[in-house]
Amino acid sequence: MTARIVPFMPEMIALAVEVLGEGGLVAIPTETVYGLAADAANPAAVARIYEAKGRPRFNPLIAHVSSWEMAEQEAVFSAAARSCAEAFWPGPLTLVLPASRQGQVSDLARAGLDTLAVRWPGHLAARALVQALGRPVVAPSANRSGHVSPTRAEHVAADLGEAIDLIIDGGPCEVGMESTILGFEGDAPILLRPGGIATELIAEKLGRSIRIHSPADAINAPGQIKSHYAPKARLRLNATHPEEGEGYLAFGENHAGGLNLSPTGSLVEAASKLFAMLRALDVRYARIAVAPIPDQGLGEAINDRLKRAAFREIS
Ligand code: TXA
Ligand code: MG
């Protein structure tokens, strides 16, 4: 059976909470991408997420919270972590912190790690759902493993509709790209995954530089070695124009045709359209050429996604 798609309104949040309480899976809009939500404290429900996504078990999930109290019950905040959270929550920032012993998030959701990825999302539907459930909701991006992240309810329905119980339609996601993930080594923030908040902006707000994760770091960055950004088509990056038979993803002023991520050259607009346009080209072409994208601001995260897609890393 295909999951029911319902609009975001209070009665539907109540229905979603009922579904989650019974161990079901609900796709929810967040400001970044659609998430596939389960009750974080219910390992059977969490297992269904891995099953629905076809995701390797060792890839841990993000716990979504809706208050400081809930966040602090689940994870241990250093002073540095707290100031990051205060600057950007609610919003598209995920922090990897030591998991707290009183936490309710199941081991399975953490994939056995002693750290927990926590995020307080900005989207009202996601917040309302977590608040109504009264405990964290784990939610990976609501796509099958190896597919691009969904930024619209219809993407979720096409990819996972048969495997889940309910989809809340909150319209297109504003940011259109997953959250930025930061970990810490002592007080020093480390970038584990570039995402919806530009790294420079975080560095500026915190008044310190942010190191990019290296394999030598003690902290785990499974997010860096996995990829969900693999269209079926072959990608050719930094292409100023398409070759015969290629679909084209353009950026900025460009007369080479195809789809344009942002004719005005806005990286924010490009980020919000990236997955939807890749999807649209992927259904029509076996090969996609992508224009050069400047590697600053959100361009860093866009290029990260594109490189993973081009090299077809498997998740
Ligand atoms: O914007 C987002 O972050 C979306 C929305 C739904 O909130 N969620 C999302 O989740 O992108 P997911 O599961 O697709 O990506 C989370 C990444 C994974 O690559 C996972 O490996 C990493 O976060 N992660 C989770 N827990 C971790 C931990 N304890 N240490 C290091 N990486 C972790
Ligand atoms: Mg994902």
mmCIF file of C-alpha atoms and ligand atoms in Angstrom:
data_model
loop_
_atom_site.group_PDB
_atom_site.id
_atom_site.type_symbol
_atom_site.label_atom_id
_atom_site.label_comp_id
_atom_site.label_asym_id
_atom_site.label_seq_id
_atom_site.Cartn_x
_atom_site.Cartn_y
_atom_site.Cartn_z
ATOM 1 C CA MET A 1 0.000 0.000 0.000
ATOM 2 C CA THR A 2 1.220 3.505 -0.709
ATOM 3 C CA ALA A 3 1.561 5.905 2.230
ATOM 4 C CA ARG A 4 -1.141 8.529 2.686
ATOM 5 C CA ILE A 5 0.034 12.089 1.948
ATOM 6 C CA VAL A 6 -1.590 14.626 4.272
ATOM 7 C CA PRO A 7 -1.113 18.392 4.605
ATOM 8 C CA PHE A 8 0.704 19.904 7.589
ATOM 9 C CA MET A 9 -1.994 20.882 10.122
ATOM 10 C CA PRO A 10 -2.569 20.193 13.831
ATOM 11 C CA GLU A 11 -4.882 17.176 13.335
ATOM 12 C CA MET A 12 -2.307 15.595 11.073
ATOM 13 C CA ILE A 13 0.447 16.064 13.656
ATOM 14 C CA ALA A 14 -1.816 14.228 16.119
ATOM 15 C CA LEU A 15 -2.281 11.446 13.581
ATOM 16 C CA ALA A 16 1.486 11.294 12.986
ATOM 17 C CA VAL A 17 2.149 10.996 16.725
ATOM 18 C CA GLU A 18 -0.280 8.079 16.847
ATOM 19 C CA VAL A 19 1.548 6.377 13.981
ATOM 20 C CA LEU A 20 4.937 6.952 15.655
ATOM 21 C CA GLY A 21 3.583 5.656 18.974
ATOM 22 C CA GLU A 22 2.688 2.385 17.253
ATOM 23 C CA GLY A 23 6.201 2.036 15.866
ATOM 24 C CA GLY A 24 5.323 3.434 12.440
ATOM 25 C CA LEU A 25 7.321 5.607 10.050
ATOM 26 C CA VAL A 26 6.276 9.125 9.064
ATOM 27 C CA ALA A 27 7.986 11.302 6.481
ATOM 28 C CA ILE A 28 8.163 14.886 7.715
ATOM 29 C CA PRO A 29 9.229 18.168 6.179
ATOM 30 C CA THR A 30 12.194 19.930 7.768
ATOM 31 C CA GLU A 31 13.814 23.160 6.567
ATOM 32 C CA THR A 32 16.690 21.116 5.062
ATOM 33 C CA VAL A 33 15.222 18.003 3.401
ATOM 34 C CA TYR A 34 12.339 15.633 4.171
ATOM 35 C CA GLY A 35 13.160 13.260 7.028
ATOM 36 C CA LEU A 36 11.936 9.733 7.669
ATOM 37 C CA ALA A 37 10.861 9.912 11.299
ATOM 38 C CA ALA A 38 10.569 7.183 13.906
ATOM 39 C CA ASP A 39 10.276 7.206 17.688
ATOM 40 C CA ALA A 40 13.942 7.366 18.724
ATOM 41 C CA ALA A 41 13.271 5.279 21.824
ATOM 42 C CA ASN A 42 11.721 2.383 19.901
ATOM 43 C CA PRO A 43 14.425 0.141 18.411
ATOM 44 C CA ALA A 44 11.913 -1.838 16.332
ATOM 45 C CA ALA A 45 10.770 1.379 14.671
ATOM 46 C CA VAL A 46 14.387 2.427 14.142
ATOM 47 C CA ALA A 47 15.103 -0.913 12.488
ATOM 48 C CA ARG A 48 12.228 -0.273 10.095
ATOM 49 C CA ILE A 49 13.984 2.925 9.027
ATOM 50 C CA TYR A 50 17.108 1.011 8.034
ATOM 51 C CA GLU A 51 14.955 -1.532 6.276
ATOM 52 C CA ALA A 52 12.903 1.045 4.402
ATOM 53 C CA LYS A 53 16.003 2.951 3.315
ATOM 54 C CA GLY A 54 18.045 -0.153 2.604
ATOM 55 C CA ARG A 55 20.677 1.578 4.727
ATOM 56 C CA PRO A 56 23.701 -0.162 6.272
ATOM 57 C CA ARG A 57 23.114 -0.683 9.996
ATOM 58 C CA PHE A 58 26.277 1.015 11.098
ATOM 59 C CA ASN A 59 25.193 4.412 9.798
ATOM 60 C CA PRO A 60 23.831 6.306 12.840
ATOM 61 C CA LEU A 61 20.810 8.642 12.785
ATOM 62 C CA ILE A 62 20.219 12.237 13.864
ATOM 63 C CA ALA A 63 17.990 12.751 16.925
ATOM 64 C CA HIS A 64 15.651 15.703 16.402
ATOM 65 C CA VAL A 65 14.680 17.598 19.553
ATOM 66 C CA SER A 66 12.324 20.491 20.256
ATOM 67 C CA SER A 67 13.720 22.114 23.417
ATOM 68 C CA TRP A 68 16.932 22.704 25.385
ATOM 69 C CA GLU A 69 15.636 20.418 28.056
ATOM 70 C CA MET A 70 15.223 17.543 25.611
ATOM 71 C CA ALA A 71 18.614 18.227 24.004
ATOM 72 C CA GLU A 72 20.362 18.181 27.358
ATOM 73 C CA GLN A 73 18.658 15.011 28.415
ATOM 74 C CA GLU A 74 20.111 13.260 25.378
ATOM 75 C CA ALA A 75 23.590 14.714 24.999
ATOM 76 C CA VAL A 76 26.382 16.280 27.026
ATOM 77 C CA PHE A 77 27.043 19.869 25.982
ATOM 78 C CA SER A 78 30.463 21.460 26.504
ATOM 79 C CA ALA A 79 30.558 25.261 26.694
ATOM 80 C CA ALA A 80 31.732 25.338 23.054
ATOM 81 C CA ALA A 81 28.897 23.068 21.927
ATOM 82 C CA ARG A 82 26.359 25.144 23.779
ATOM 83 C CA SER A 83 27.449 28.380 22.174
ATOM 84 C CA CYS A 84 27.219 26.769 18.710
ATOM 85 C CA ALA A 85 23.742 25.513 19.467
ATOM 86 C CA GLU A 86 22.669 28.872 20.882
ATOM 87 C CA ALA A 87 23.836 30.620 17.743
ATOM 88 C CA PHE A 88 22.047 28.372 15.237
ATOM 89 C CA TRP A 89 19.212 26.415 16.865
ATOM 90 C CA PRO A 90 16.510 25.942 15.849
ATOM 91 C CA GLY A 91 18.069 25.493 12.414
ATOM 92 C CA PRO A 92 20.075 23.402 9.932
ATOM 93 C CA LEU A 93 22.967 22.563 12.284
ATOM 94 C CA THR A 94 23.617 19.102 13.747
ATOM 95 C CA LEU A 95 26.045 18.616 16.628
ATOM 96 C CA VAL A 96 27.781 15.313 17.379
ATOM 97 C CA LEU A 97 28.188 15.147 21.161
ATOM 98 C CA PRO A 98 28.771 12.531 23.853
ATOM 99 C CA ALA A 99 25.484 10.670 24.391
ATOM 100 C CA SER A 100 24.043 11.177 27.845
ATOM 101 C CA ARG A 101 23.381 8.190 30.118
ATOM 102 C CA GLN A 102 19.811 9.338 30.816
ATOM 103 C CA GLY A 103 19.108 9.609 27.089
ATOM 104 C CA GLN A 104 16.132 7.853 25.505
ATOM 105 C CA VAL A 105 17.569 7.444 22.009
ATOM 106 C CA SER A 106 18.054 3.738 21.370
ATOM 107 C CA ASP A 107 21.497 2.212 20.825
ATOM 108 C CA LEU A 108 20.422 1.069 17.416
ATOM 109 C CA ALA A 109 19.735 4.652 16.340
ATOM 110 C CA ARG A 110 23.275 5.582 17.457
ATOM 111 C CA ALA A 111 24.609 2.486 15.682
ATOM 112 C CA GLY A 112 26.333 1.601 18.913
ATOM 113 C CA LEU A 113 28.452 4.781 19.055
ATOM 114 C CA ASP A 114 28.847 6.602 22.357
ATOM 115 C CA THR A 115 28.171 9.872 20.585
ATOM 116 C CA LEU A 116 24.831 11.235 19.424
ATOM 117 C CA ALA A 117 24.043 13.540 16.523
ATOM 118 C CA VAL A 118 21.446 16.093 17.736
ATOM 119 C CA ARG A 119 19.512 18.753 15.888
ATOM 120 C CA TRP A 120 16.728 21.143 16.827
ATOM 121 C CA PRO A 121 15.062 21.730 13.454
ATOM 122 C CA GLY A 122 13.569 25.064 12.499
ATOM 123 C CA HIS A 123 10.593 23.759 10.508
ATOM 124 C CA LEU A 124 7.326 24.093 12.409
ATOM 125 C CA ALA A 125 6.019 20.667 11.371
ATOM 126 C CA ALA A 126 9.142 18.869 12.613
ATOM 127 C CA ARG A 127 9.120 20.831 15.864
ATOM 128 C CA ALA A 128 5.412 20.282 16.461
ATOM 129 C CA LEU A 129 5.787 16.544 15.908
ATOM 130 C CA VAL A 130 8.700 16.126 18.337
ATOM 131 C CA GLN A 131 6.973 18.285 20.911
ATOM 132 C CA ALA A 132 3.720 16.350 20.644
ATOM 133 C CA LEU A 133 5.537 13.010 20.952
ATOM 134 C CA GLY A 134 7.396 14.349 23.993
ATOM 135 C CA ARG A 135 10.711 12.725 23.102
ATOM 136 C CA PRO A 136 13.226 12.807 20.248
ATOM 137 C CA VAL A 137 12.434 11.610 16.776
ATOM 138 C CA VAL A 138 15.238 10.099 14.722
ATOM 139 C CA ALA A 139 15.074 11.005 11.069
ATOM 140 C CA PRO A 140 17.506 10.335 8.253
ATOM 141 C CA SER A 141 16.775 11.932 4.914
ATOM 142 C CA ALA A 142 13.644 10.240 3.529
ATOM 143 C CA ASN A 143 15.253 8.620 0.481
ATOM 144 C CA ARG A 144 16.345 5.090 -0.297
ATOM 145 C CA SER A 145 20.042 4.650 0.371
ATOM 146 C CA GLY A 146 21.992 5.673 -2.712
ATOM 147 C CA HIS A 147 19.299 8.053 -3.964
ATOM 148 C CA VAL A 148 19.277 11.828 -3.626
ATOM 149 C CA SER A 149 17.631 13.506 -0.634
ATOM 150 C CA PRO A 150 13.972 14.511 -1.113
ATOM 151 C CA THR A 151 12.996 18.162 -0.960
ATOM 152 C CA ARG A 152 9.291 17.637 -1.745
ATOM 153 C CA ALA A 153 6.603 15.257 -0.475
ATOM 154 C CA GLU A 154 6.229 13.783 -3.985
ATOM 155 C CA HIS A 155 9.914 12.778 -4.001
ATOM 156 C CA VAL A 156 9.342 10.830 -0.789
ATOM 157 C CA ALA A 157 6.224 9.170 -2.176
ATOM 158 C CA ALA A 158 8.059 8.101 -5.334
ATOM 159 C CA ASP A 159 11.068 6.729 -3.461
ATOM 160 C CA LEU A 160 9.653 5.283 -0.228
ATOM 161 C CA GLY A 161 5.865 5.434 -0.532
ATOM 162 C CA GLU A 162 5.477 1.643 -0.377
ATOM 163 C CA ALA A 163 7.698 1.255 2.681
ATOM 164 C CA ILE A 164 6.313 3.852 5.102
ATOM 165 C CA ASP A 165 3.030 4.752 6.795
ATOM 166 C CA LEU A 166 2.382 8.474 6.374
ATOM 167 C CA ILE A 167 3.813 11.507 4.591
ATOM 168 C CA ILE A 168 3.239 15.028 5.886
ATOM 169 C CA ASP A 169 3.355 17.493 3.023
ATOM 170 C CA GLY A 170 4.813 20.826 4.072
ATOM 171 C CA GLY A 171 5.659 22.003 0.563
ATOM 172 C CA PRO A 172 9.204 22.340 -0.795
ATOM 173 C CA CYS A 173 12.067 22.504 1.730
ATOM 174 C CA GLU A 174 13.447 25.987 2.097
ATOM 175 C CA VAL A 175 17.149 25.124 2.447
ATOM 176 C CA GLY A 176 17.061 22.097 0.170
ATOM 177 C CA MET A 177 20.255 20.562 1.515
ATOM 178 C CA GLU A 178 21.014 18.532 4.645
ATOM 179 C CA SER A 179 22.180 20.152 7.871
ATOM 180 C CA THR A 180 25.804 21.063 8.508
ATOM 181 C CA ILE A 181 27.317 18.543 10.972
ATOM 182 C CA LEU A 182 29.890 19.650 13.558
ATOM 183 C CA GLY A 183 31.779 17.537 16.053
ATOM 184 C CA PHE A 184 34.256 18.675 18.691
ATOM 185 C CA GLU A 185 37.718 17.723 19.741
ATOM 186 C CA GLY A 186 38.009 19.316 23.150
ATOM 187 C CA ASP A 187 36.729 22.825 22.532
ATOM 188 C CA ALA A 188 37.610 22.864 18.849
ATOM 189 C CA PRO A 189 34.734 22.516 16.392
ATOM 190 C CA ILE A 190 35.367 20.114 13.503
ATOM 191 C CA LEU A 191 33.331 20.064 10.302
ATOM 192 C CA LEU A 192 32.028 16.531 9.707
ATOM 193 C CA ARG A 193 29.657 17.340 6.848
ATOM 194 C CA PRO A 194 29.219 20.638 5.022
ATOM 195 C CA GLY A 195 25.533 21.526 4.711
ATOM 196 C CA GLY A 196 22.787 24.117 4.944
ATOM 197 C CA ILE A 197 24.733 26.627 7.045
ATOM 198 C CA ALA A 198 27.942 27.817 5.396
ATOM 199 C CA THR A 199 31.055 26.936 7.401
ATOM 200 C CA GLU A 200 32.321 30.523 7.171
ATOM 201 C CA LEU A 201 29.130 31.757 8.809
ATOM 202 C CA ILE A 202 29.595 29.396 11.754
ATOM 203 C CA ALA A 203 33.262 30.395 12.075
ATOM 204 C CA GLU A 204 32.285 34.057 12.003
ATOM 205 C CA LYS A 205 29.551 33.633 14.639
ATOM 206 C CA LEU A 206 31.871 31.678 16.939
ATOM 207 C CA GLY A 207 34.854 33.930 16.291
ATOM 208 C CA ARG A 208 37.119 30.973 15.579
ATOM 209 C CA SER A 209 38.202 28.883 12.632
ATOM 210 C CA ILE A 210 36.625 25.516 11.928
ATOM 211 C CA ARG A 211 38.824 22.616 11.010
ATOM 212 C CA ILE A 212 37.674 20.153 8.377
ATOM 213 C CA HIS A 213 37.584 16.561 9.585
ATOM 214 C CA SER A 214 40.606 14.475 8.676
ATOM 215 C CA PRO A 215 40.867 10.682 8.883
ATOM 216 C CA ALA A 216 43.467 11.131 11.653
ATOM 217 C CA ASP A 217 40.836 12.624 13.990
ATOM 218 C CA ALA A 218 39.655 10.464 16.855
ATOM 219 C CA ILE A 219 36.055 11.466 16.226
ATOM 220 C CA ASN A 220 34.033 9.347 13.836
ATOM 221 C CA ALA A 221 32.703 10.868 10.665
ATOM 222 C CA PRO A 222 30.650 8.165 9.037
ATOM 223 C CA GLY A 223 28.831 10.959 7.253
ATOM 224 C CA GLN A 224 31.984 11.672 5.299
ATOM 225 C CA ILE A 225 32.601 8.246 3.909
ATOM 226 C CA LYS A 226 29.034 7.431 2.968
ATOM 227 C CA SER A 227 27.005 8.959 0.265
ATOM 228 C CA HIS A 228 23.340 9.198 -0.529
ATOM 229 C CA TYR A 229 23.896 11.433 -3.451
ATOM 230 C CA ALA A 230 24.112 9.025 -6.337
ATOM 231 C CA PRO A 231 21.866 9.575 -9.322
ATOM 232 C CA LYS A 232 21.759 6.733 -11.841
ATOM 233 C CA ALA A 233 23.272 8.955 -14.515
ATOM 234 C CA ARG A 234 27.033 9.458 -14.849
ATOM 235 C CA LEU A 235 28.093 12.928 -13.769
ATOM 236 C CA ARG A 236 30.766 15.055 -15.434
ATOM 237 C CA LEU A 237 31.727 18.017 -13.228
ATOM 238 C CA ASN A 238 33.127 21.472 -14.057
ATOM 239 C CA ALA A 239 31.697 21.285 -17.555
ATOM 240 C CA THR A 240 31.244 24.655 -19.259
ATOM 241 C CA HIS A 241 28.831 23.102 -21.744
ATOM 242 C CA PRO A 242 27.155 19.743 -22.402
ATOM 243 C CA GLU A 243 28.390 17.267 -24.966
ATOM 244 C CA GLU A 244 26.106 15.397 -27.367
ATOM 245 C CA GLY A 245 23.591 13.314 -25.401
ATOM 246 C CA GLU A 246 24.328 14.865 -22.004
ATOM 247 C CA GLY A 247 21.792 16.624 -19.804
ATOM 248 C CA TYR A 248 23.142 19.904 -18.436
ATOM 249 C CA LEU A 249 22.967 21.441 -14.995
ATOM 250 C CA ALA A 250 23.989 25.065 -15.383
ATOM 251 C CA PHE A 251 24.822 27.747 -12.838
ATOM 252 C CA GLY A 252 24.834 31.520 -13.195
ATOM 253 C CA GLU A 253 24.705 33.311 -16.506
ATOM 254 C CA ASN A 254 24.988 30.495 -18.992
ATOM 255 C CA HIS A 255 23.590 29.986 -22.437
ATOM 256 C CA ALA A 256 24.420 26.298 -22.793
ATOM 257 C CA GLY A 257 20.814 25.249 -22.091
ATOM 258 C CA GLY A 258 19.629 22.557 -19.675
ATOM 259 C CA LEU A 259 18.403 23.379 -16.181
ATOM 260 C CA ASN A 260 19.930 26.277 -14.277
ATOM 261 C CA LEU A 261 20.525 26.041 -10.509
ATOM 262 C CA SER A 262 20.517 29.820 -10.268
ATOM 263 C CA PRO A 263 20.617 32.122 -13.285
ATOM 264 C CA THR A 264 21.579 34.989 -10.955
ATOM 265 C CA GLY A 265 24.470 32.987 -9.460
ATOM 266 C CA SER A 266 22.978 32.670 -5.974
ATOM 267 C CA LEU A 267 24.499 29.704 -4.102
ATOM 268 C CA VAL A 268 21.583 29.682 -1.671
ATOM 269 C CA GLU A 269 19.122 29.304 -4.514
ATOM 270 C CA ALA A 270 21.392 26.667 -6.111
ATOM 271 C CA ALA A 271 21.503 24.627 -2.896
ATOM 272 C CA SER A 272 17.741 24.658 -2.594
ATOM 273 C CA LYS A 273 17.321 23.390 -6.173
ATOM 274 C CA LEU A 274 20.244 20.969 -6.439
ATOM 275 C CA PHE A 275 18.510 17.699 -5.604
ATOM 276 C CA ALA A 276 15.276 18.443 -7.444
ATOM 277 C CA MET A 277 17.149 19.385 -10.628
ATOM 278 C CA LEU A 278 19.490 16.393 -10.437
ATOM 279 C CA ARG A 279 16.425 14.207 -10.110
ATOM 280 C CA ALA A 280 14.726 15.847 -13.066
ATOM 281 C CA LEU A 281 17.808 15.346 -15.275
ATOM 282 C CA ASP A 282 18.422 11.832 -13.965
ATOM 283 C CA VAL A 283 15.075 10.583 -15.310
ATOM 284 C CA ARG A 284 15.817 11.954 -18.784
ATOM 285 C CA TYR A 285 19.553 11.383 -19.310
ATOM 286 C CA ALA A 286 22.155 8.667 -18.770
ATOM 287 C CA ARG A 287 24.867 11.316 -18.557
ATOM 288 C CA ILE A 288 24.720 14.707 -16.871
ATOM 289 C CA ALA A 289 27.274 17.492 -17.233
ATOM 290 C CA VAL A 290 27.431 20.005 -14.377
ATOM 291 C CA ALA A 291 28.686 23.575 -14.626
ATOM 292 C CA PRO A 292 31.516 24.751 -12.341
ATOM 293 C CA ILE A 293 30.140 25.905 -8.971
ATOM 294 C CA PRO A 294 32.200 28.398 -6.917
ATOM 295 C CA ASP A 295 33.626 26.665 -3.848
ATOM 296 C CA GLN A 296 32.590 29.282 -1.270
ATOM 297 C CA GLY A 297 29.637 29.621 1.058
ATOM 298 C CA LEU A 298 27.074 26.925 0.308
ATOM 299 C CA GLY A 299 29.086 26.078 -2.815
ATOM 300 C CA GLU A 300 31.300 23.954 -0.571
ATOM 301 C CA ALA A 301 28.382 21.707 0.367
ATOM 302 C CA ILE A 302 27.044 21.658 -3.198
ATOM 303 C CA ASN A 303 30.436 20.569 -4.565
ATOM 304 C CA ASP A 304 30.734 17.960 -1.828
ATOM 305 C CA ARG A 305 27.379 16.455 -2.895
ATOM 306 C CA LEU A 306 28.293 16.609 -6.564
ATOM 307 C CA LYS A 307 31.665 14.912 -6.061
ATOM 308 C CA ARG A 308 30.058 12.082 -4.125
ATOM 309 C CA ALA A 309 27.447 11.681 -6.816
ATOM 310 C CA ALA A 310 30.110 11.696 -9.536
ATOM 311 C CA PHE A 311 32.232 9.057 -7.827
ATOM 312 C CA ARG A 312 29.199 6.933 -6.970
ATOM 313 C CA GLU A 313 30.142 6.206 -3.400
ATOM 314 C CA ILE A 314 27.775 3.650 -1.979
ATOM 315 C CA SER A 315 25.811 4.099 1.234
HETATM 316 O O1 TXA B 1 19.242 17.940 7.441
HETATM 317 C C1 TXA B 1 19.456 16.828 7.907
HETATM 318 O O2 TXA B 1 20.432 16.593 8.618
HETATM 319 C C2 TXA B 1 18.436 15.714 7.568
HETATM 320 C C3 TXA B 1 17.088 16.119 8.161
HETATM 321 C C4 TXA B 1 16.038 15.064 7.954
HETATM 322 O O3 TXA B 1 17.233 16.431 9.519
HETATM 323 N N1 TXA B 1 18.870 14.467 8.050
HETATM 324 C C5 TXA B 1 19.917 13.789 7.504
HETATM 325 O O4 TXA B 1 20.145 12.556 8.092
HETATM 326 O O5 TXA B 1 20.590 14.217 6.576
HETATM 327 P P1 TXA B 1 21.023 11.439 7.397
HETATM 328 O O6 TXA B 1 20.837 10.248 8.253
HETATM 329 O O7 TXA B 1 20.674 11.298 5.972
HETATM 330 O O8 TXA B 1 22.496 11.971 7.571
HETATM 331 C C6 TXA B 1 23.060 12.070 8.875
HETATM 332 C C7 TXA B 1 24.531 11.826 8.827
HETATM 333 C C8 TXA B 1 24.864 10.413 8.419
HETATM 334 O O9 TXA B 1 25.804 10.438 7.372
HETATM 335 C C9 TXA B 1 25.466 9.808 9.667
HETATM 336 O O10 TXA B 1 26.505 8.933 9.365
HETATM 337 C C10 TXA B 1 25.968 11.023 10.420
HETATM 338 O O11 TXA B 1 25.029 12.011 10.142
HETATM 339 N N2 TXA B 1 25.966 10.775 11.867
HETATM 340 C C11 TXA B 1 24.924 10.469 12.652
HETATM 341 N N3 TXA B 1 25.314 10.237 13.915
HETATM 342 C C12 TXA B 1 26.638 10.418 13.936
HETATM 343 C C13 TXA B 1 27.638 10.324 14.961
HETATM 344 N N4 TXA B 1 27.328 9.984 16.206
HETATM 345 N N5 TXA B 1 28.920 10.596 14.619
HETATM 346 C C14 TXA B 1 29.244 10.948 13.352
HETATM 347 N N6 TXA B 1 28.349 11.042 12.335
HETATM 348 C C15 TXA B 1 27.061 10.776 12.619
HETATM 349 MG MG MG B 2 20.814 11.047 3.900
#
